[in-house]
mmCIF file of C-alpha atoms and ligand atoms in Angstrom:
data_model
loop_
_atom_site.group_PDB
_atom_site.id
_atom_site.type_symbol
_atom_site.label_atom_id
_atom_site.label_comp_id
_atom_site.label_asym_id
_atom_site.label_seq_id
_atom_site.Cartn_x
_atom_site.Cartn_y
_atom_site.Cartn_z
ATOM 1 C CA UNK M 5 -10.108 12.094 35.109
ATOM 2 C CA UNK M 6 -10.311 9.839 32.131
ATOM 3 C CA UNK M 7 -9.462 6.083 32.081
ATOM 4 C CA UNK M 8 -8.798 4.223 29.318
ATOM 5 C CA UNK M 9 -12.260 2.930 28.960
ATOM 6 C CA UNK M 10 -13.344 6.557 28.851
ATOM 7 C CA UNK M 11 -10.987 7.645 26.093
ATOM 8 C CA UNK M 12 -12.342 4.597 23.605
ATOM 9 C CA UNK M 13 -15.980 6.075 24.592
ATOM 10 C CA UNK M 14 -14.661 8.716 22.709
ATOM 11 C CA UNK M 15 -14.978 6.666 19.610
ATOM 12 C CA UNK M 16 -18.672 7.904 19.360
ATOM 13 C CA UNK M 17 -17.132 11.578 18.238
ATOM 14 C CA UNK M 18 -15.907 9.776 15.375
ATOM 15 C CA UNK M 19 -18.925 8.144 14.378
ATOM 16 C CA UNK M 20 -19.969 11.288 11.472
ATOM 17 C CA UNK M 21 -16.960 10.788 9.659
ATOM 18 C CA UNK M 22 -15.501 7.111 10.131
ATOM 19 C CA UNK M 23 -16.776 4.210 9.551
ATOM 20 C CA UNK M 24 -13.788 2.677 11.871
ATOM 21 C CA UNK M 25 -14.546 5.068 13.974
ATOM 22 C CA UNK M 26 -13.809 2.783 17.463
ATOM 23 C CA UNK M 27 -10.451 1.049 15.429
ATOM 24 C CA UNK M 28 -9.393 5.037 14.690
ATOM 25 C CA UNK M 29 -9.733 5.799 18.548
ATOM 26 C CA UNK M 30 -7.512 2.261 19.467
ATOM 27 C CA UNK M 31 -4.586 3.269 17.282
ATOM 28 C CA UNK M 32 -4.771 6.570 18.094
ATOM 29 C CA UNK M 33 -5.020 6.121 21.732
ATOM 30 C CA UNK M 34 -2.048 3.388 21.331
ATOM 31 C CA UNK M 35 0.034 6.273 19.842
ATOM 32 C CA UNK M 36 -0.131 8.418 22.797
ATOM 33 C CA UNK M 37 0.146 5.787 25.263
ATOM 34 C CA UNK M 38 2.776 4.076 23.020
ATOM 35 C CA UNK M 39 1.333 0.525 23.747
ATOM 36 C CA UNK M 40 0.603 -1.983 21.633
ATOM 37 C CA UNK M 41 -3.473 -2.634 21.632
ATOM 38 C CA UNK M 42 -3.218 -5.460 23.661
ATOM 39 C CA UNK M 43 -2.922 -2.920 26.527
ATOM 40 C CA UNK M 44 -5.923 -0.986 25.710
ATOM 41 C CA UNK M 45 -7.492 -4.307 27.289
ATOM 42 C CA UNK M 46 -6.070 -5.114 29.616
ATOM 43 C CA UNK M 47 -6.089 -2.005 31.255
ATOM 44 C CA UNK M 48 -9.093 -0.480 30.746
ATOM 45 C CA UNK M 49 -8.967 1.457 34.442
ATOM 46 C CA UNK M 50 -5.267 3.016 33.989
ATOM 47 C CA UNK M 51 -5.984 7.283 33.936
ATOM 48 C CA UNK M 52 -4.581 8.709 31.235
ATOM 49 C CA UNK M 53 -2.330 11.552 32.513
ATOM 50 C CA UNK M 54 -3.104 15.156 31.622
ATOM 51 C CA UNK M 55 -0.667 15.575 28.875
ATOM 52 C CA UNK M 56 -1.782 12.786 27.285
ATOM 53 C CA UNK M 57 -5.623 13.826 27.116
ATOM 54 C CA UNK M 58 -4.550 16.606 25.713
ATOM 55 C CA UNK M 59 -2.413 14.934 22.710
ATOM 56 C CA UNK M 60 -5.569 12.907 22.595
ATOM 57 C CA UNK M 61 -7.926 15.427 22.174
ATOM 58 C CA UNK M 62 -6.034 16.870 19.587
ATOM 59 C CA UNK M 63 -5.541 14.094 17.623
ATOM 60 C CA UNK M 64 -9.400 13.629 17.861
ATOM 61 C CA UNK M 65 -9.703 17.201 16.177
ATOM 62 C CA UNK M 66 -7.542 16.369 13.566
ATOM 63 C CA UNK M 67 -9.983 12.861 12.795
ATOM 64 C CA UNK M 68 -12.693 14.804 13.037
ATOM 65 C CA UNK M 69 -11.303 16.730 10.086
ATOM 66 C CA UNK M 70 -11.258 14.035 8.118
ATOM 67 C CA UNK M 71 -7.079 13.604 8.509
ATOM 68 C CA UNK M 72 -6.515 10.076 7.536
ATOM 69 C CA UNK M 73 -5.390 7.820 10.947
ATOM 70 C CA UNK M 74 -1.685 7.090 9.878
ATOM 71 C CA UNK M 75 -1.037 10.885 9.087
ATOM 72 C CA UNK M 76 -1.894 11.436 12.605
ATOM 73 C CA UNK M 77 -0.123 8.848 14.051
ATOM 74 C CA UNK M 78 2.535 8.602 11.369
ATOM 75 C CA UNK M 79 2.773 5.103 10.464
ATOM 76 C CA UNK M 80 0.945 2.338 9.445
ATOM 77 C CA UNK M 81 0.746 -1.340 9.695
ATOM 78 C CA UNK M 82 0.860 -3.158 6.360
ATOM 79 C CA UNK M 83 1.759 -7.347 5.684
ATOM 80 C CA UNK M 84 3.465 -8.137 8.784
ATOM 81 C CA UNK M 85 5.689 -4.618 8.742
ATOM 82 C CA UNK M 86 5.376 -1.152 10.177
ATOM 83 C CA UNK M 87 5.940 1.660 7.807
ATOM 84 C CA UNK M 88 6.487 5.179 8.254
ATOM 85 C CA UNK M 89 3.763 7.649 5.916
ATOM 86 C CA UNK M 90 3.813 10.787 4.981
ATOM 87 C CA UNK M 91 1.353 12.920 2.851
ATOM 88 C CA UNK M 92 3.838 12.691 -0.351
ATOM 89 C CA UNK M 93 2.631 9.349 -1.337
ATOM 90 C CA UNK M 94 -0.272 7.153 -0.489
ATOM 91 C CA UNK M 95 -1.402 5.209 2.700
ATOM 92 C CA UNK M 96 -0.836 1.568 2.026
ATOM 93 C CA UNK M 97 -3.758 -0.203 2.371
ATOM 94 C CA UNK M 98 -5.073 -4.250 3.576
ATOM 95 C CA UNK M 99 -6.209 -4.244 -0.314
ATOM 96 C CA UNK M 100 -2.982 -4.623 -1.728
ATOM 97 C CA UNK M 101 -1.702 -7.357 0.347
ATOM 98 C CA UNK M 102 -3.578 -9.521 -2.242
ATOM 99 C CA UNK M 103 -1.157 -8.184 -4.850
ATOM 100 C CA UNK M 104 1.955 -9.141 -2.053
ATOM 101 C CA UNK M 105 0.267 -13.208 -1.722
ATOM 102 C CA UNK M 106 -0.006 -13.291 -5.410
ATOM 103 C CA UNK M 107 3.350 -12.317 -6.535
ATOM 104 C CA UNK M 108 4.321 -14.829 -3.443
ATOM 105 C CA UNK M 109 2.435 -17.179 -4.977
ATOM 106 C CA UNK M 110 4.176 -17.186 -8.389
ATOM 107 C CA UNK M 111 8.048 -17.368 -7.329
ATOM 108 C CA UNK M 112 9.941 -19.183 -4.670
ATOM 109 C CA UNK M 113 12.830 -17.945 -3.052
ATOM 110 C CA UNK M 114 15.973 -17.461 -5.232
ATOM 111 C CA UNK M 115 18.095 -15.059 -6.758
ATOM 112 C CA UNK M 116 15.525 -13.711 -8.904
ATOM 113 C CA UNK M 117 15.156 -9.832 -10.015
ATOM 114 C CA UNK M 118 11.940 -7.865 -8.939
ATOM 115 C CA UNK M 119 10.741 -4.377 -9.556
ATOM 116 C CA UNK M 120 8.416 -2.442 -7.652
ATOM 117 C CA UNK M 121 7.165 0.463 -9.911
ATOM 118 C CA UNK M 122 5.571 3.489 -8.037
ATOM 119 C CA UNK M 123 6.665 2.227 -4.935
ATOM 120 C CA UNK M 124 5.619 5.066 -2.166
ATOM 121 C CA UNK M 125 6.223 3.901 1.292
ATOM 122 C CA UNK M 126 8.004 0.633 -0.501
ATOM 123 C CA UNK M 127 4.948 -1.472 1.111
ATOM 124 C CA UNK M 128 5.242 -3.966 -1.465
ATOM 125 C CA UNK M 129 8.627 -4.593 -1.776
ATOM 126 C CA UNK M 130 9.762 -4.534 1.535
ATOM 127 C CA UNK M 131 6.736 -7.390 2.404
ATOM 128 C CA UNK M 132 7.932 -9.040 -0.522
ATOM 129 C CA UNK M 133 11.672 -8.894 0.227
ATOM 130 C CA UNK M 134 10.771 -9.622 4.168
ATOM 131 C CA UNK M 135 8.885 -12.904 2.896
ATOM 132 C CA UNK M 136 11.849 -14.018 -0.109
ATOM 133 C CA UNK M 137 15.387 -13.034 1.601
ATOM 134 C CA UNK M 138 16.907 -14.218 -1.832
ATOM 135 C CA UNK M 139 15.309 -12.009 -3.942
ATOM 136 C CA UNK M 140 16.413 -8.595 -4.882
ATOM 137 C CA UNK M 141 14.455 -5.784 -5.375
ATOM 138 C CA UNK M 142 14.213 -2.728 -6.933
ATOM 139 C CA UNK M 143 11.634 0.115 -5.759
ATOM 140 C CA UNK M 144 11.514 2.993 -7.867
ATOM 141 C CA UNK M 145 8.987 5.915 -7.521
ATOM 142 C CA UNK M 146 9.248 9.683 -9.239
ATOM 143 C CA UNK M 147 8.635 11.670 -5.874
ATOM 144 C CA UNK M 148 12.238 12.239 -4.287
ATOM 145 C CA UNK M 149 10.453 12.435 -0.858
ATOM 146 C CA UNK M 150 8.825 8.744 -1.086
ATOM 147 C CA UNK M 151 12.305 7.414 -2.537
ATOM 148 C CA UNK M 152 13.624 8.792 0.939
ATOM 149 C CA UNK M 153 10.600 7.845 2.749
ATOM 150 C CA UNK M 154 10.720 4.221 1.319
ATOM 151 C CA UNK M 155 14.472 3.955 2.219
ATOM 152 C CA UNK M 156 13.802 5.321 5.378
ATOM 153 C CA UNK M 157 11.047 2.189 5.629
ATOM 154 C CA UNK M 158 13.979 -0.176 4.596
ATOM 155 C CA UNK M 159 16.114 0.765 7.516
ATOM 156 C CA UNK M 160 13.569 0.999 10.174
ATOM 157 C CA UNK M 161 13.161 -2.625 8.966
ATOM 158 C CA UNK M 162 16.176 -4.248 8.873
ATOM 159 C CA UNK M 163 15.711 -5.159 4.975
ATOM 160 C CA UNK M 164 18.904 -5.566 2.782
ATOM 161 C CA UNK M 165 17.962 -6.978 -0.221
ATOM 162 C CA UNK M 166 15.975 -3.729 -1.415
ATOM 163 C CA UNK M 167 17.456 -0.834 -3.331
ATOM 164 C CA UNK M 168 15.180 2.115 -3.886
ATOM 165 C CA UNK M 169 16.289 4.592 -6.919
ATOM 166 C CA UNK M 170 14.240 7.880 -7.967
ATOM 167 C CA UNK M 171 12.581 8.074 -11.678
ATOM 168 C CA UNK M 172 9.957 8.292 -13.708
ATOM 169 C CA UNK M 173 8.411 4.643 -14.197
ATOM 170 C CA UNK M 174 10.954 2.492 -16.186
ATOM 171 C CA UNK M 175 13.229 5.351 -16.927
ATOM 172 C CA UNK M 176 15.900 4.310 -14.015
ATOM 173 C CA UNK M 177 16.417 0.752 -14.586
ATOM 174 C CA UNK M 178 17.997 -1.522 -16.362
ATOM 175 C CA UNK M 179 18.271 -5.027 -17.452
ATOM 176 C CA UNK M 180 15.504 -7.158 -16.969
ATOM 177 C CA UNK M 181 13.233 -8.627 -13.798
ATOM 178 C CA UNK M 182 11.702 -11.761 -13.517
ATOM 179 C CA UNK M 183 8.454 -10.169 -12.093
ATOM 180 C CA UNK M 184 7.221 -6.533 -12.104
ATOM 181 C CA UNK M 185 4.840 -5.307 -9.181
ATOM 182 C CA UNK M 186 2.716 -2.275 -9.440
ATOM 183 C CA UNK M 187 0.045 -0.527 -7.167
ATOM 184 C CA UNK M 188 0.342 2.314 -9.984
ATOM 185 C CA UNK M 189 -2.405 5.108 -9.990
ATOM 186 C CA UNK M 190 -6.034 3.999 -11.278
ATOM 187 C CA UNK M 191 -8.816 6.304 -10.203
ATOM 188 C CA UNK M 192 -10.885 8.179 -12.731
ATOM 189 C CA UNK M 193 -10.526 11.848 -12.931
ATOM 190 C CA UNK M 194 -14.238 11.938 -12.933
ATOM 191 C CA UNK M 195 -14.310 9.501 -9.544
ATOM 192 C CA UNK M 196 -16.670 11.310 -6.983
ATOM 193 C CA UNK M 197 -14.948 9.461 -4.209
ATOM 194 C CA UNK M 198 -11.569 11.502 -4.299
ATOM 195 C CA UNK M 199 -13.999 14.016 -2.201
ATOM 196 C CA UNK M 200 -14.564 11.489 -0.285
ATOM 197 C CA UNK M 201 -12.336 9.985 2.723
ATOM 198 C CA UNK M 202 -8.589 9.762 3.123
ATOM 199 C CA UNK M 203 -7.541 10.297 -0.811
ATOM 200 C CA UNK M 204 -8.497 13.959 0.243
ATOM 201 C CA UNK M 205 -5.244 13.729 1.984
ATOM 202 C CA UNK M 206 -3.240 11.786 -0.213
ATOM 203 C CA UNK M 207 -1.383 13.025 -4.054
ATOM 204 C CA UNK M 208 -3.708 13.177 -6.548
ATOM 205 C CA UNK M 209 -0.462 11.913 -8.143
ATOM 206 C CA UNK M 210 -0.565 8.698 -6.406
ATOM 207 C CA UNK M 211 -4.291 8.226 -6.976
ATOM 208 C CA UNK M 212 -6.139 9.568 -10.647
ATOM 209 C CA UNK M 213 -4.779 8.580 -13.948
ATOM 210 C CA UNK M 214 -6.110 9.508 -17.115
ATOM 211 C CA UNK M 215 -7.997 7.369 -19.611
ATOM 212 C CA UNK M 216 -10.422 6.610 -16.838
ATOM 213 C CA UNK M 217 -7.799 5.726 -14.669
ATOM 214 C CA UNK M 218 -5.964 3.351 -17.249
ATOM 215 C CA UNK M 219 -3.645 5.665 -18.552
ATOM 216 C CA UNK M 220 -0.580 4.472 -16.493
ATOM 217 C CA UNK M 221 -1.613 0.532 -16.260
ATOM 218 C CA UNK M 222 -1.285 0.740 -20.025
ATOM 219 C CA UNK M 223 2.086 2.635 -19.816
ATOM 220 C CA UNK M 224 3.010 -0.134 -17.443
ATOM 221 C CA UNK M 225 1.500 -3.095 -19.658
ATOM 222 C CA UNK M 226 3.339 -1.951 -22.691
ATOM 223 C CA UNK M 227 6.628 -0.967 -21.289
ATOM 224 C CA UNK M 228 7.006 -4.343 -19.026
ATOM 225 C CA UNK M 229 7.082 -6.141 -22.147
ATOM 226 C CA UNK M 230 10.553 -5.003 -22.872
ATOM 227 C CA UNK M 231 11.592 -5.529 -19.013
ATOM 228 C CA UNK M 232 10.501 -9.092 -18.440
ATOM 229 C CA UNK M 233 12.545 -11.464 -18.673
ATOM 230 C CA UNK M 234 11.229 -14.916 -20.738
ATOM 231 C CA UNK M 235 8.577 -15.903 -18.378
ATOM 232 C CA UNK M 236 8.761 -13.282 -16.096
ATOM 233 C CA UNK M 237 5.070 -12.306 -14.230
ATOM 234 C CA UNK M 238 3.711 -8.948 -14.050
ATOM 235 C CA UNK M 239 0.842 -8.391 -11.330
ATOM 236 C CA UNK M 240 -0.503 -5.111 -10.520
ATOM 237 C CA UNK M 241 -3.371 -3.569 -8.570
ATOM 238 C CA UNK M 242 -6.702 -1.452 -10.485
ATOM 239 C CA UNK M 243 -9.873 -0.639 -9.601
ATOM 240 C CA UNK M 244 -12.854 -2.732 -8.941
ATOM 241 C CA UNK M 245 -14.593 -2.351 -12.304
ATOM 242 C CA UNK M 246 -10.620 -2.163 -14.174
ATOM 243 C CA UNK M 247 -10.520 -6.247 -14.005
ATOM 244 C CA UNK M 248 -12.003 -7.136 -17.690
ATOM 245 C CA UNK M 249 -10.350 -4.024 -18.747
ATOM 246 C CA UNK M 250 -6.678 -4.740 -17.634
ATOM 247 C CA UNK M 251 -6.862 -8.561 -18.717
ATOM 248 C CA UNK M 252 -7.921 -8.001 -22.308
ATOM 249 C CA UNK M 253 -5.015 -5.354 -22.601
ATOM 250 C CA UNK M 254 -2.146 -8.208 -21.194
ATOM 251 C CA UNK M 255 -4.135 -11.034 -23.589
ATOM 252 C CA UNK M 256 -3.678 -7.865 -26.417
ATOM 253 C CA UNK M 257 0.190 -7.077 -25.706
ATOM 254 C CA UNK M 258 0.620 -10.857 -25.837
ATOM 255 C CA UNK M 259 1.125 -11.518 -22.140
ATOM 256 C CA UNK M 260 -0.113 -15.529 -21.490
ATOM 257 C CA UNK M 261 -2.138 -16.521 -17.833
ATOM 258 C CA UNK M 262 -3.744 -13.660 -17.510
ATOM 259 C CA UNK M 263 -6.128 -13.736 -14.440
ATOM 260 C CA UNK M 264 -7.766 -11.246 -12.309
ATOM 261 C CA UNK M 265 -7.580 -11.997 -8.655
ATOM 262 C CA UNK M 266 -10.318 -10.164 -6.343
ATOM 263 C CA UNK M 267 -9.058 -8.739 -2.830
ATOM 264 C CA UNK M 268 -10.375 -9.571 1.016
ATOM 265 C CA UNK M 269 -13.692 -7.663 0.035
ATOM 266 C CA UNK M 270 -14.609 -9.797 -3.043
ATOM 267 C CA UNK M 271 -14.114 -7.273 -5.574
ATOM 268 C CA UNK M 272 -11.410 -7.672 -8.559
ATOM 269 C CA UNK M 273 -8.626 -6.251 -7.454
ATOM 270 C CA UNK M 274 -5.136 -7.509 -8.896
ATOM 271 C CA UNK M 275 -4.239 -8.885 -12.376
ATOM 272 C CA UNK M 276 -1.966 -11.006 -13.353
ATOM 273 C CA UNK M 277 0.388 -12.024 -16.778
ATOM 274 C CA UNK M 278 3.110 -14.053 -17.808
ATOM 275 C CA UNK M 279 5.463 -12.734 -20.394
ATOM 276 C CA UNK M 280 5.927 -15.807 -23.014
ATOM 277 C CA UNK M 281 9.087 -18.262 -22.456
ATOM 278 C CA UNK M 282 10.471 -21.689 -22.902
ATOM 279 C CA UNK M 283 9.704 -22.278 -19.261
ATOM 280 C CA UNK M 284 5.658 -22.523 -20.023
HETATM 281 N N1 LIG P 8 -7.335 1.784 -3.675
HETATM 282 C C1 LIG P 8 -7.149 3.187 -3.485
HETATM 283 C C2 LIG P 8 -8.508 3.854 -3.279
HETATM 284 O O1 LIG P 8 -9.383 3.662 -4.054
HETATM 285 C C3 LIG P 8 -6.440 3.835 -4.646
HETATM 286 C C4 LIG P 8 -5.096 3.265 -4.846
HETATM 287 C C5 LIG P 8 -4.481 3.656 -6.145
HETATM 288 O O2 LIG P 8 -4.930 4.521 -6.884
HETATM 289 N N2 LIG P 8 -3.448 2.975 -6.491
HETATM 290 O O3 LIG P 8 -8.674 4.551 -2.306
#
C-alpha cells in the first residue's frame, strides 16, 4: 500500500542527484495521477493503485539516472503556458522568462513584427504572442523536429498569431522585425557543467557555441543589424559572466540602450539594444 504521502517520501531517493529533489517527485507523481499539485495536498491519504506505483517507480529510475523531469513527464511549464519537450531541443527554463518581461517591457500591443531566432519548443514566442495578441511572430529554428515540436506547442495552445518556419538563423526570413528575441546557444565548449545535470540530456546544439560560447550571439548581433527595423530592439539571453561581453559588442555594431538585465537569481542574464531611428 502506498498513499500519497508515502510516494512524496520517496523524494529522499532523489536527494544524490537533485537538488529539487521533493519538486521532481510532485510533478512526477502529478503525471501519473494526472492532477494538478493542488491534489497532492489535499489528498495526502488517497492509495495510489498498483499500476500507478509501478509507472512511479519507473519514472523514479529514470530520475535517478539523471533524465531531466520534463523528458519524463513530457512537458513543461514555462510563463503562464504548458509546452510539450522533447530531447531535440532544450528544456525551457524560469531563467528566460526575464528575456519574455523584457521584450514585454519594450513594446505594447500592435501590429508590430517579431522574430524568435532558435526557437525550440517556441517558449518565447508563444508567451510573447499569448501576452501581445496583436503582434505577429515568427519562430524559426534549424532542427525540423523542434519546428514541428514548436508548432505542435502553438496548437496545443490555441495561439494564432505565430508562424514557425525551418532554417538556419536568418536564412528563412524576410523583411524586417521591430524586435528580435534570442535564447541562442552560449555555453563554452570547455564548460565543465555540460557533465553536469540536465544539458547531459539536451543537444549540444542547443547549448555550446564556439568562441567561448559567443560565437552565435555575435552571428546574431551582426546579422540583426540588417533585420531591424529603425528602432527596432534586440534582447537575447547569455551566460552569467557573457553580460560585459555581449554589451560592448551591441555598443561596437552601433546598437544604442544597451543594458544587461540579470534574471530571478541575480546573475546577468539578458541584454538588450536598440537599433538607431528617428523614433529615439
Ligand atoms: N541556461 C542554460 C544552462 O546553462 C543554457 C541555455 C543556452 O545555452 N541557451 O543550462
Amino acid at each position: 500500500m502506498m498513499r500519497i504521502a508515502d510516494a512524496l517520501a520517496l523524494s529522499a531517493r532523489l536527494e544524490p542527484v537533485s537538488d529539487s529533489a521533493r519538486l521532481d517527485v510532485e510533478l512526477l507523481l502529478c503525471a501519473v495521477l494526472r492532477q494538478p499539485r493542488s491534489y497532492l495536498f489535499t489528498w495526502p491519504d488517497r492509495e495510489l493503485a498498483a499500476d500507478q506505483r509501478q509507472q512511479l517507480e519507473r519514472m523514479l529510475e529514470r530520475r535517478q539516472q539523471g533524465e531531466p523531469v520534463a523528458h519524463i513527464v513530457g512537458h513543461t511549464g514555462f510563463w503562464t503556458l504548458q509546452l510539450e519537450v522533447s530531447p531535440d531541443t532544450l528544456i525551457p527554463r524560469p531563467d528566460t522568462e526575464t528575456l519574455v518581461e523584457q521584450a514585454l517591457e519594450r513594446l505594447a500591443d500592435g501590429p508590430y513584427r517579431v522574430l524568435d531566432l532558435g526557437t525550440g519548443t517556441g517558449a518565447i514566442a508563444l508567451a510573447l504572442a499569448s501576452e501581445r495578441p496583436a503582434w505577429r511572430l515568427v519562430g524559426c529554428d534549424r532542427v525540423a523536429a523542434a519546428v514541428a515540436l514548436a508548432e505542435r506547442n502553438r496548437q496545443r495552445n490555441g495561439l494564432t498569431n505565430v508562424e514557425f518556419v525551418e532554417g538556419n538563423w536568418f536564412e528563412p526570413l524576410q523583411g524586417r522585425f521591430d524586435m528580435i528575441v534570442s535564447n541562442p546557444p552560449y555555453i563554452d565548449p570547455a564548460d565543465p557543467h555540460l557533465a553536469q545535470g540536465d544539458v547531459r540530456f539536451e543537444p549540444s546544439s542547443a547549448l555550446v557555441a564556439d568562441e567561448a560560447g559567443m560565437a552565435d550571439i555575435r552571428w546574431i548581433a551582426e546579422q540583426a543589424r540588417a533585420c531591424l527595423k529603425p528602432g527596432g530592439w534586440l534582447l537575447f539571453e547569455h551566460g552569467y559572466d557573457q553580460g560585459e561581453a555581449s554589451a560592448q559588442l551591441l555598443r561596437r555594431l552601433g546598437y544604442r540602450q544597451v543594458k544587461t538585465v540579470r534574471d530571478y537569481g541575480g546573475r546577468d542574464r539578458i541584454t538588450v539594444g536598440r537599433w538607431p531611428g528617428d523614433e529615439e
